[in-house]
Short mmCIF file of C-alpha atoms in Angstrom, two decimals:
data_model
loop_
_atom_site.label_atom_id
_atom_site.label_comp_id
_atom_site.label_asym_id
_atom_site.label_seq_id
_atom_site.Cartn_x
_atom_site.Cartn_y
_atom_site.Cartn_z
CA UNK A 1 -14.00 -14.69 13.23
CA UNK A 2 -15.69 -12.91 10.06
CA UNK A 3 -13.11 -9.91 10.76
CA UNK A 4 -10.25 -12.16 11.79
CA UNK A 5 -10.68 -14.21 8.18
CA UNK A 6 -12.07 -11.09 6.32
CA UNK A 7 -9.04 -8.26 7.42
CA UNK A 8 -6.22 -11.45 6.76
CA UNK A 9 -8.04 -11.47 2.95
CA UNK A 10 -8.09 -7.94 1.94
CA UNK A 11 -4.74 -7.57 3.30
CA UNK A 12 -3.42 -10.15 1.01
CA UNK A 13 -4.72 -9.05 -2.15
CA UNK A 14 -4.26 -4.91 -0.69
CA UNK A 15 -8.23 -4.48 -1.44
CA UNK A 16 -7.67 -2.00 1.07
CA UNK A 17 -5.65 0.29 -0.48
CA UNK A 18 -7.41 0.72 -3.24
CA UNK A 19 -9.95 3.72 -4.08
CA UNK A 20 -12.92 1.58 -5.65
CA UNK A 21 -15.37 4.65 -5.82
CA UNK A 22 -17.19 5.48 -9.41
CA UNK A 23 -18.62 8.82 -9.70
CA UNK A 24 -22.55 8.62 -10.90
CA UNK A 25 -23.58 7.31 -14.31
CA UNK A 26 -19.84 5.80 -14.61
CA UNK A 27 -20.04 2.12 -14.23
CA UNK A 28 -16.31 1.60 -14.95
CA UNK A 29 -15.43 -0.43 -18.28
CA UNK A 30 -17.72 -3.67 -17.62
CA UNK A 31 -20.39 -2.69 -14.82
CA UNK A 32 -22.65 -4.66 -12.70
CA UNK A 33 -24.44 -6.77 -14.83
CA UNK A 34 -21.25 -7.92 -17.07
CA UNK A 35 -20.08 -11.50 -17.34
CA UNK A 36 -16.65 -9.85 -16.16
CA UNK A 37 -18.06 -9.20 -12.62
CA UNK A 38 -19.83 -12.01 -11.93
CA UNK A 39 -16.44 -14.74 -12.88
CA UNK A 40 -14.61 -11.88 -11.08
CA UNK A 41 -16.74 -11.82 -8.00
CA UNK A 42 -15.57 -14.95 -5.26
CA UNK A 43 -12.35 -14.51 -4.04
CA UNK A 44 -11.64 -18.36 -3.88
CA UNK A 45 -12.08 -19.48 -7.56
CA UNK A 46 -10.19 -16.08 -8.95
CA UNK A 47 -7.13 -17.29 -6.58
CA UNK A 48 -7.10 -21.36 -7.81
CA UNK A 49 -7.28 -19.45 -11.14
CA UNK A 50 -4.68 -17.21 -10.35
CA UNK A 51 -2.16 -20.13 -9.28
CA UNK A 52 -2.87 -22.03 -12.28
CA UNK A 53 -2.49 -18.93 -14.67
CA UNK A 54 1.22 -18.30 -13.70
CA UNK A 55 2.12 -21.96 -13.72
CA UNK A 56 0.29 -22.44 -17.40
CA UNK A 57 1.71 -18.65 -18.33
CA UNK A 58 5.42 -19.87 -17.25
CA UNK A 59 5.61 -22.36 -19.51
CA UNK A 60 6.44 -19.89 -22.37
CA UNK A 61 10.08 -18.76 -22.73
CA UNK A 62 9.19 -15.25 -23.04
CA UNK A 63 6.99 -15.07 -19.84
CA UNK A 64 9.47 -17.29 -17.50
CA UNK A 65 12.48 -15.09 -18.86
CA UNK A 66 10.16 -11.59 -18.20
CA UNK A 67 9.84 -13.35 -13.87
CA UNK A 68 13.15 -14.68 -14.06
CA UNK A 69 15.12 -11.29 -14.87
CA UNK A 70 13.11 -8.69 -13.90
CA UNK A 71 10.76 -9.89 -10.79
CA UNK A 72 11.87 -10.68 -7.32
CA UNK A 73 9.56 -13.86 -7.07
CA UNK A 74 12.31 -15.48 -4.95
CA UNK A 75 11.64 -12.71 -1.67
CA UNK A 76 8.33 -11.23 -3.39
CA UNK A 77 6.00 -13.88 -4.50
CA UNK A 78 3.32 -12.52 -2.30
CA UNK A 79 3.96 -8.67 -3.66
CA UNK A 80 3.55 -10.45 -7.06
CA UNK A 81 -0.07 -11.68 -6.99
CA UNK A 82 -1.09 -8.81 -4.77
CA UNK A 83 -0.42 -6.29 -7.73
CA UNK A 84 -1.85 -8.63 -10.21
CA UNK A 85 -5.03 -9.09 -7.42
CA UNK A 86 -4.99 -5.03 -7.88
CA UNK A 87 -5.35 -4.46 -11.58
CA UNK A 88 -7.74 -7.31 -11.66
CA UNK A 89 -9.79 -5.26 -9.18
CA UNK A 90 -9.35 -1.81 -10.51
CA UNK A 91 -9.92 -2.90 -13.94
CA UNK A 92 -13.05 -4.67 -12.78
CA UNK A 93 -14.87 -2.76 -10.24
CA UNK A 94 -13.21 1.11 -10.43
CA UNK A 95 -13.93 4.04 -12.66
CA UNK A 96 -13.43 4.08 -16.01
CA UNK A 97 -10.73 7.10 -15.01
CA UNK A 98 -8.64 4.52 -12.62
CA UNK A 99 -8.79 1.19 -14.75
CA UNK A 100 -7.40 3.46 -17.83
CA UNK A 101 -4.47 5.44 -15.10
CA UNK A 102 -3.62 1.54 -14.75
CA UNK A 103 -4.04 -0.08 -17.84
CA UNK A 104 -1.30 3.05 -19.07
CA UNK A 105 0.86 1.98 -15.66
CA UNK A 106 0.88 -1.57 -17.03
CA UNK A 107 2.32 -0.54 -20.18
CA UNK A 108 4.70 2.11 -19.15
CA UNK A 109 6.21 -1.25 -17.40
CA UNK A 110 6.00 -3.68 -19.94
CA UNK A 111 8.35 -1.24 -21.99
CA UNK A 112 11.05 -1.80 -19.48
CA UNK A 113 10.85 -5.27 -19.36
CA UNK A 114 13.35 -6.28 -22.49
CA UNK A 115 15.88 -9.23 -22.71
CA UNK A 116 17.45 -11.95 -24.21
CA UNK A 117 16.39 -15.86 -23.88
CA UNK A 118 19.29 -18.48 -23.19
CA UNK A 119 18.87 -18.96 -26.70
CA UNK A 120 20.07 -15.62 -27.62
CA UNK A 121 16.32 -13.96 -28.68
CA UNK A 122 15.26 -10.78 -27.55
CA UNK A 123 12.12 -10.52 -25.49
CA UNK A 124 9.72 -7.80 -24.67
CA UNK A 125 7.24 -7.96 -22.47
CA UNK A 126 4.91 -5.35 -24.52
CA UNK A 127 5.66 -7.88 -27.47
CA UNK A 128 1.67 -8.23 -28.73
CA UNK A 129 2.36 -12.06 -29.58
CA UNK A 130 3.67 -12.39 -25.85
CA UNK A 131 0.80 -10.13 -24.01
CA UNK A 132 -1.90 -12.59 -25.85
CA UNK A 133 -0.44 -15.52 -24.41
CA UNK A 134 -0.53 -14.10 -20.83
CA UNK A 135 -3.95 -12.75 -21.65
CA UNK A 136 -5.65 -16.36 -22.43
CA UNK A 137 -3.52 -18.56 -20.09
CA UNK A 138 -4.90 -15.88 -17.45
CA UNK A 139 -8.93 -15.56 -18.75
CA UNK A 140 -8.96 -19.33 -19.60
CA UNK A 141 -7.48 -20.14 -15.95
CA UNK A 142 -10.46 -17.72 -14.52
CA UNK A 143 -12.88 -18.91 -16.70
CA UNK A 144 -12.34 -22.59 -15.73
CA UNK A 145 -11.73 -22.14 -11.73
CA UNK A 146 -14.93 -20.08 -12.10
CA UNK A 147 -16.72 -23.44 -13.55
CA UNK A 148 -15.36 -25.62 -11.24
CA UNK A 149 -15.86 -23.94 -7.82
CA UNK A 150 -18.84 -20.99 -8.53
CA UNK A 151 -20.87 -21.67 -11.13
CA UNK A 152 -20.57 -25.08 -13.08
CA UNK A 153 -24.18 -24.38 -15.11
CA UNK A 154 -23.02 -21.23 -16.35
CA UNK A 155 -24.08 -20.75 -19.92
CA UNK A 156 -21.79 -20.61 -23.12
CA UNK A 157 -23.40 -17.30 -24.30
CA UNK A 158 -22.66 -15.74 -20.89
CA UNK A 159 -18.46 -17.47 -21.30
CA UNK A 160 -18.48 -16.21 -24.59
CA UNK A 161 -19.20 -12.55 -23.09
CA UNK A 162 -16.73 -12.96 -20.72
CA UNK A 163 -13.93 -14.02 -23.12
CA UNK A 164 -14.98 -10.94 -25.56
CA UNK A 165 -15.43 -8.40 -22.17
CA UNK A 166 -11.43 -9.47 -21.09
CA UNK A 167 -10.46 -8.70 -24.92
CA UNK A 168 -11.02 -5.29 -24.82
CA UNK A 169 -8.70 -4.87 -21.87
CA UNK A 170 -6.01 -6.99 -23.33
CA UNK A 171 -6.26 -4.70 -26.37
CA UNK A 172 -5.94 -1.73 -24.38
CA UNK A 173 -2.53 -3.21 -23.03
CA UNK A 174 -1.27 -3.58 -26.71
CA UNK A 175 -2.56 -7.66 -27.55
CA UNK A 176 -4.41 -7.19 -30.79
CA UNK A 177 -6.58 -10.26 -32.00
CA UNK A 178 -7.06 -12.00 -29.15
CA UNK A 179 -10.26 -14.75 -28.65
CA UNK A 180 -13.37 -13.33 -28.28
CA UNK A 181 -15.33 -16.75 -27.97
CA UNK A 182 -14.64 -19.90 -25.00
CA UNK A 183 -13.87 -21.87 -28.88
CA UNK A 184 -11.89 -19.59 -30.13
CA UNK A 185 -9.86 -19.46 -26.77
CA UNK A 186 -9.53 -23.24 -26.37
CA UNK A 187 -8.21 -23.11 -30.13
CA UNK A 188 -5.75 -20.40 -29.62
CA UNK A 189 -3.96 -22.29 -26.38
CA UNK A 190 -4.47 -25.40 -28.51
CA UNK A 191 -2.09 -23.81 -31.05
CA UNK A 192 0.47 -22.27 -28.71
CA UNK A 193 1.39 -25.64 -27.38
CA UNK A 194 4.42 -26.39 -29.56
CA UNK A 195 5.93 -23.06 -28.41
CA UNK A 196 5.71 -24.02 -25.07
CA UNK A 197 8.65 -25.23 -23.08
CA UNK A 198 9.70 -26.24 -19.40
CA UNK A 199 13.16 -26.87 -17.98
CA UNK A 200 15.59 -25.90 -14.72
CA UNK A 201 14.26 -22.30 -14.58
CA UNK A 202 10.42 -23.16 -15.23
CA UNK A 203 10.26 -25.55 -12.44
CA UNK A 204 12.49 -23.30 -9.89
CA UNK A 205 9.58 -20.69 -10.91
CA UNK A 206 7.16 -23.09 -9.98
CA UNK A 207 8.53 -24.53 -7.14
CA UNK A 208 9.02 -20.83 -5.39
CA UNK A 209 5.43 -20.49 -5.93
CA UNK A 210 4.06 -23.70 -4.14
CA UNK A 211 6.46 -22.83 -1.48
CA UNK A 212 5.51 -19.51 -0.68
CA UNK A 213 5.53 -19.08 3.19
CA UNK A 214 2.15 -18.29 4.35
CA UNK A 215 1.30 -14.73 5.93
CA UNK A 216 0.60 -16.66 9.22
CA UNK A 217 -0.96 -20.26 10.77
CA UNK A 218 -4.25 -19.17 10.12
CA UNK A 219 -4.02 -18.39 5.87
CA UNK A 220 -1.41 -21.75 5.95
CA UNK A 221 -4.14 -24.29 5.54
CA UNK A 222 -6.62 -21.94 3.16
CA UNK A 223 -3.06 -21.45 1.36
CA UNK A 224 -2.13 -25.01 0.91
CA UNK A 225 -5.99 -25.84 -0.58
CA UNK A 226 -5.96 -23.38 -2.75
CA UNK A 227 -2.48 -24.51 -4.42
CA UNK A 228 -3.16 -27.98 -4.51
CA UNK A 229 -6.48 -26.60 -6.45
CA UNK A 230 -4.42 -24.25 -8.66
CA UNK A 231 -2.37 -27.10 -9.62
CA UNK A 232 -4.93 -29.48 -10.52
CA UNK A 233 -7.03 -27.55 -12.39
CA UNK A 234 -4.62 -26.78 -15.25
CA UNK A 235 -5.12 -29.01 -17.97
CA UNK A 236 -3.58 -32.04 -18.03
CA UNK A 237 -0.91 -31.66 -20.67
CA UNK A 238 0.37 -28.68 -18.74
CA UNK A 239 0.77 -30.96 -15.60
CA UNK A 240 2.68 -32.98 -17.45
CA UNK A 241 4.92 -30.57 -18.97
CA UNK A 242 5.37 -28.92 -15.50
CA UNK A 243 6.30 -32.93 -13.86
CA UNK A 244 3.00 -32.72 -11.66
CA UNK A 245 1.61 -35.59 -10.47
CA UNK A 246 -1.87 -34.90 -9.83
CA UNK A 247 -3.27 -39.09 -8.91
CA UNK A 248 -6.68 -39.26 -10.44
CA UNK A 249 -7.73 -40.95 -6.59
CA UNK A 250 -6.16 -37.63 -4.92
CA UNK A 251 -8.64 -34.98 -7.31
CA UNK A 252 -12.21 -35.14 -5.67
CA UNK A 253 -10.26 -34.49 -1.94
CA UNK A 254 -8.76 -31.51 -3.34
CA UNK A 255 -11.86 -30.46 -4.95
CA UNK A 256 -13.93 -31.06 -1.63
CA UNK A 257 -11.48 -29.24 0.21
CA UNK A 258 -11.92 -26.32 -2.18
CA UNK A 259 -15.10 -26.17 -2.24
CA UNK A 260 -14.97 -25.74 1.57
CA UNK A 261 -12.53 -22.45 1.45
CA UNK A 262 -15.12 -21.23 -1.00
CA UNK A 263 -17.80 -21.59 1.35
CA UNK A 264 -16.19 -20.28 4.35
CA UNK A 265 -14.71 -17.66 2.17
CA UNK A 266 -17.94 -16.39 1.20
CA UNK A 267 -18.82 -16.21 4.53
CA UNK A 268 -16.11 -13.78 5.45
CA UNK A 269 -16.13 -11.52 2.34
CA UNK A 270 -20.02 -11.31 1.93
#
């Protein structure tokens, strides 16, 4: 059962494929001790954070329009969050050599990804102003799934690291000034509200994601709990925006229920 749940994981996220080897005295950008591998470490809270990252990162014109004209989330949605699963891990856990060969592969395809908003303004997706945006929906998303399901005690010293730790790789991919404390963070998404918008294409986005077909019957269930989690852990005003309605009665059974996959994910992946 440990190899049945296990080999379905790694397949999902293409751990597999990936070379995660450091040579001696290189402990990749972060290393073993960092804040960065311990939020990083359980499977279960990085994917509820990963499902409420794209639906909070959607919600800016720039990052829908960046899915909506140059991804294939209507056939690939999977493909997506396996390749974002990949740099996470890479970036994480492999040598300094392989996190920088991606960080540069990153880039390279950010420069392609240029456009125009219904509006008529250009977009880029290696815009610095844009890449920050992605870069705190996505650590704040992780930080708080990481609260929630792993480690609720966890002190603000060690979130503060955390935050500062992620900075230096969303520098690397061309974000300058990002937040390097949970506060400053909090304040930063604070002020991007206003610029935030949701219409047609935002919830078609959306509503390709929560209806991703599962690999097969056995993810389904795990797949549906960690959605349902995804969903409600975003913060409320981006619920709202996104026309989610999360029933205050409905949150500690999807909480439970996550808490569960954690456990039994644990299990599998020890």
């Amino acid at each position: 059962m440990r190899q049945a749940i296990g080999g379905r994981v790694r397949g999902l996220v293409g751990s597999g494929e990936l070379d995660l080897t450091r040579p001696v005295g290189d402990p990749g950008l972060f290393g073993p001790g960092s804040a960065t591998w311990a939020v990083h470490g359980d499977f279960t809270s990085m994917m509820i954070g990963g499902v409420c990252s794209l639906m909070v990162q959607m919600l800016h014109p720039a990052a829908l329009a960046g899915v909506w004209d140059h991804s294939d989330f209507r056939r690939d949605v999977t493909g997506r969050l396996k390749r974002t699963a990949q740099f996470i891990s890479v970036t994480t856990y492999g040598s300094t050599e392989a996190a920088e060969r991606i960080i540069a592969r990153v880039r390279s395809i950010h420069d392609r990804v240029t456009g125009t908003l219904p509006d008529g303004t250009p977009y880029t997706a290696g815009d610095p102003t844009l890449l920050a945006w992605v870069h705190a929906a996505e650590i704040d998303s992780f930080l708080r799934a990481h609260l929630r399901y792993r480690d609720s005690a966890m002190p603000v010293a060690r979130q503060d690291a955390y935050v500062a730790e992620m900075a230096t790789i969303a520098e690397r991919l061309g974000a300058p000034d990002v937040p390097r404390t949970r506060a400053a963070l909090t304040a930063y998404i604070t002020a991007m509200r206003p610029a935030l918008r949701a219409d047609d294409r935002t919830r078609a986005v959306a509503g390709r994601l929560i209806r991703q077909p599962s690999p097969s019957l056995l993810n389904a269930p795990v797949n549906a709990v960690m959605m349902q989690a995804g969903i409600e852990l975003m913060p409320r005003w981006a619920t709202d925006m996104h026309g989610f309605g999360v029933p205050a009665a409905g949150r500690p059974a999807i909480r439970l229920g996550a808490l569960g996959v954690g456990r039994l994910m644990r299990w599998a992946l020890r």
